[in-house]
Amino acid sequence: MASMPRHLLGVMFLVASLVPPAQAAPGDEEAPFGLTWGPMSQVPRPSEIDREANVTALTYLAGHPPAIGSSTGKVVLEVCREEGLQRIVWFSRVLTASQLQSVYTGIYQEGVRLYGVPVAGTRSFSVTWPTARTVLTVHAVPGGGEQIIMAADGRDYAICSQRHRDETGHTADSHTAELLHEQVR
């Protein structure tokens, strides 16, 4: 597992053999962990389930597929009632500065290999691959250390988020923002 940090993004996108795939129709777009964006017929048993309006968040803690790998802290799948799987958020475990550099560099390089040079964010260690609808960022953790967070969206996430706003008064994005805030409190 010593090479895991170097290939973490690749692992995120290619561990299909470890996770039962959603039933995909020809031409469906592949999501991380071997899943497919859209309706899902089966998923691994989550550690936690949170539902609000049209969005169900399935949380998987470290060691429970799809939250596998030595650098993984947890994974959250956001499943929309009509659009199916539309967001995957990956959280690293809490990392020291030296671990952070190694893990982040591996993820970044794999992202560049797969999607090209990203767009820099407003914070250091924050980038976006717009064509892949993927964001990579780092947050400080109270008590020391840092955590890498990566979010990837399905092509219908904006539709799902708008439906969520229509039903609740806030977008589905606000829940991811809460998850990010929760990590930095």
Short mmCIF file of C-alpha atoms in Angstrom, two decimals:
data_model
loop_
_atom_site.label_atom_id
_atom_site.label_comp_id
_atom_site.label_asym_id
_atom_site.label_seq_id
_atom_site.Cartn_x
_atom_site.Cartn_y
_atom_site.Cartn_z
CA MET A 1 0.00 0.00 0.00
CA ALA A 2 3.00 2.33 0.02
CA SER A 3 2.12 3.57 -3.47
CA MET A 4 -1.55 4.27 -2.59
CA PRO A 5 -1.20 8.04 -2.05
CA ARG A 6 0.34 8.48 -5.48
CA HIS A 7 -2.59 6.87 -7.21
CA LEU A 8 -5.44 7.85 -4.92
CA LEU A 9 -7.47 9.71 -7.53
CA GLY A 10 -7.06 6.76 -9.86
CA VAL A 11 -8.21 4.47 -7.09
CA MET A 12 -11.20 6.73 -6.45
CA PHE A 13 -12.20 6.39 -10.08
CA LEU A 14 -11.26 2.77 -10.68
CA VAL A 15 -12.15 0.48 -7.74
CA ALA A 16 -15.12 -0.97 -9.56
CA SER A 17 -14.09 -4.47 -8.62
CA LEU A 18 -14.59 -3.71 -4.93
CA VAL A 19 -18.00 -2.02 -5.15
CA PRO A 20 -21.10 -3.50 -6.74
CA PRO A 21 -21.80 -1.21 -9.68
CA ALA A 22 -25.07 0.54 -10.29
CA GLN A 23 -26.93 -0.92 -13.24
CA ALA A 24 -25.75 1.23 -16.12
CA ALA A 25 -27.32 1.67 -19.49
CA PRO A 26 -25.03 1.88 -22.51
CA GLY A 27 -23.52 5.35 -22.73
CA ASP A 28 -23.97 6.16 -19.03
CA GLU A 29 -21.18 8.21 -17.54
CA GLU A 30 -18.87 6.49 -15.05
CA ALA A 31 -18.54 7.98 -11.58
CA PRO A 32 -15.77 7.38 -9.03
CA PHE A 33 -15.53 3.99 -7.30
CA GLY A 34 -16.82 2.19 -10.37
CA LEU A 35 -20.31 3.60 -9.84
CA THR A 36 -22.40 5.24 -12.54
CA TRP A 37 -24.00 8.67 -12.31
CA GLY A 38 -27.78 8.37 -12.22
CA PRO A 39 -30.21 5.77 -10.86
CA MET A 40 -28.67 3.09 -8.65
CA SER A 41 -29.96 -0.43 -8.17
CA GLN A 42 -27.62 -1.32 -5.32
CA VAL A 43 -24.98 0.24 -3.10
CA PRO A 44 -22.88 -1.10 -0.23
CA ARG A 45 -24.51 -0.79 3.20
CA PRO A 46 -23.70 2.74 4.48
CA SER A 47 -22.42 3.62 7.95
CA GLU A 48 -24.96 6.48 8.13
CA ILE A 49 -27.98 7.65 6.12
CA ASP A 50 -29.31 11.21 6.10
CA ARG A 51 -32.38 12.22 4.08
CA GLU A 52 -33.80 15.63 3.34
CA ALA A 53 -36.40 16.28 0.66
CA ASN A 54 -35.09 14.80 -2.61
CA VAL A 55 -31.51 14.05 -1.46
CA THR A 56 -30.26 11.05 0.51
CA ALA A 57 -26.67 11.18 1.76
CA LEU A 58 -25.03 7.79 2.29
CA THR A 59 -21.90 8.01 4.46
CA TYR A 60 -19.24 5.30 4.44
CA LEU A 61 -16.57 5.40 7.15
CA ALA A 62 -12.96 4.32 6.56
CA GLY A 63 -12.56 0.66 5.77
CA HIS A 64 -16.10 0.16 4.45
CA PRO A 65 -16.38 0.16 0.63
CA PRO A 66 -16.28 2.51 -1.10
CA ALA A 67 -14.29 4.26 1.70
CA ILE A 68 -11.19 2.16 1.20
CA GLY A 69 -7.51 2.97 0.97
CA SER A 70 -4.96 3.92 3.58
CA SER A 71 -5.55 7.66 3.15
CA THR A 72 -9.37 7.54 3.20
CA GLY A 73 -11.35 8.89 6.15
CA LYS A 74 -14.87 8.68 4.71
CA VAL A 75 -16.92 8.88 1.53
CA VAL A 76 -20.36 10.47 1.12
CA LEU A 77 -22.63 9.57 -1.81
CA GLU A 78 -25.47 12.03 -2.50
CA VAL A 79 -28.35 10.27 -4.23
CA CYS A 80 -31.16 12.39 -5.67
CA ARG A 81 -34.71 11.03 -5.88
CA GLU A 82 -35.12 11.68 -9.62
CA GLU A 83 -31.53 11.95 -10.88
CA GLY A 84 -29.91 9.16 -8.85
CA LEU A 85 -26.27 9.38 -7.78
CA GLN A 86 -25.13 12.97 -8.41
CA ARG A 87 -22.32 13.79 -5.96
CA ILE A 88 -19.47 11.88 -4.36
CA VAL A 89 -17.40 13.53 -1.63
CA TRP A 90 -14.13 11.87 -0.52
CA PHE A 91 -12.43 12.89 2.74
CA SER A 92 -8.89 11.86 3.58
CA ARG A 93 -7.99 10.88 7.08
CA VAL A 94 -6.28 13.65 9.09
CA LEU A 95 -2.79 14.07 7.64
CA THR A 96 0.47 15.57 8.87
CA ALA A 97 2.18 18.18 6.66
CA SER A 98 4.52 15.61 5.09
CA GLN A 99 1.69 13.12 4.52
CA LEU A 100 -0.47 15.88 3.04
CA GLN A 101 2.15 16.84 0.48
CA SER A 102 2.62 13.25 -0.66
CA VAL A 103 -1.08 12.37 -0.85
CA TYR A 104 -2.13 15.68 -2.43
CA THR A 105 0.63 15.49 -5.04
CA GLY A 106 -0.43 11.97 -6.03
CA ILE A 107 -4.09 12.97 -6.38
CA TYR A 108 -3.21 16.16 -8.24
CA GLN A 109 -0.91 14.36 -10.70
CA GLU A 110 -3.52 11.70 -11.40
CA GLY A 111 -6.13 14.42 -11.97
CA VAL A 112 -3.81 16.13 -14.45
CA ARG A 113 -3.19 12.80 -16.20
CA LEU A 114 -6.92 12.10 -16.48
CA TYR A 115 -8.36 15.59 -17.05
CA GLY A 116 -5.55 18.01 -17.88
CA VAL A 117 -4.34 21.06 -16.01
CA PRO A 118 -6.93 22.23 -13.43
CA VAL A 119 -8.16 25.73 -12.70
CA ALA A 120 -6.62 27.13 -9.50
CA GLY A 121 -9.03 28.01 -6.70
CA THR A 122 -8.94 31.05 -4.45
CA ARG A 123 -7.18 29.14 -1.65
CA SER A 124 -3.88 27.30 -1.75
CA PHE A 125 -4.25 23.58 -2.48
CA SER A 126 -7.65 24.22 -4.07
CA VAL A 127 -8.23 23.31 -7.73
CA THR A 128 -11.10 22.43 -10.05
CA TRP A 129 -11.30 20.23 -13.12
CA PRO A 130 -14.38 21.79 -14.75
CA THR A 131 -14.78 19.15 -17.49
CA ALA A 132 -14.72 16.42 -14.83
CA ARG A 133 -16.93 18.45 -12.45
CA THR A 134 -14.37 17.70 -9.73
CA VAL A 135 -12.98 19.91 -6.96
CA LEU A 136 -9.91 19.15 -4.83
CA THR A 137 -9.21 21.17 -1.69
CA VAL A 138 -7.48 21.02 1.70
CA HIS A 139 -8.83 22.11 5.08
CA ALA A 140 -7.11 22.50 8.45
CA VAL A 141 -8.44 20.24 11.19
CA PRO A 142 -8.91 21.51 14.75
CA GLY A 143 -6.21 20.09 16.98
CA GLY A 144 -3.70 19.89 14.15
CA GLY A 145 -3.29 18.27 10.80
CA GLU A 146 -5.10 18.76 7.54
CA GLN A 147 -7.62 16.89 5.46
CA ILE A 148 -7.94 16.61 1.70
CA ILE A 149 -11.49 16.77 0.36
CA MET A 150 -12.51 15.94 -3.19
CA ALA A 151 -16.03 16.31 -4.60
CA ALA A 152 -17.19 15.05 -7.98
CA ASP A 153 -20.61 15.81 -9.47
CA GLY A 154 -22.81 14.01 -11.96
CA ARG A 155 -24.06 15.91 -14.97
CA ASP A 156 -27.54 16.40 -13.43
CA TYR A 157 -26.39 17.69 -10.04
CA ALA A 158 -27.56 21.26 -10.76
CA ILE A 159 -31.07 19.97 -11.57
CA CYS A 160 -31.12 17.94 -8.34
CA SER A 161 -29.85 20.89 -6.34
CA GLN A 162 -32.55 23.16 -7.80
CA ARG A 163 -35.27 20.60 -6.95
CA HIS A 164 -33.83 20.54 -3.44
CA ARG A 165 -34.06 24.34 -3.26
CA ASP A 166 -37.67 24.21 -4.47
CA GLU A 167 -38.55 21.76 -1.67
CA THR A 168 -36.43 23.17 1.18
CA GLY A 169 -35.45 26.75 0.41
CA HIS A 170 -31.74 25.92 0.14
CA THR A 171 -29.64 24.14 -2.49
CA ALA A 172 -28.17 20.70 -2.05
CA ASP A 173 -24.77 22.40 -2.26
CA SER A 174 -25.40 23.81 1.21
CA HIS A 175 -25.10 20.30 2.64
CA THR A 176 -21.65 19.82 1.14
CA ALA A 177 -20.70 23.22 2.53
CA GLU A 178 -21.87 21.99 5.95
CA LEU A 179 -19.73 18.87 5.58
CA LEU A 180 -16.74 21.03 4.74
CA HIS A 181 -17.46 23.35 7.67
CA GLU A 182 -17.86 20.36 9.96
CA GLN A 183 -14.33 19.30 9.03
CA VAL A 184 -12.80 22.65 9.96
CA ARG A 185 -14.63 23.44 13.21
#
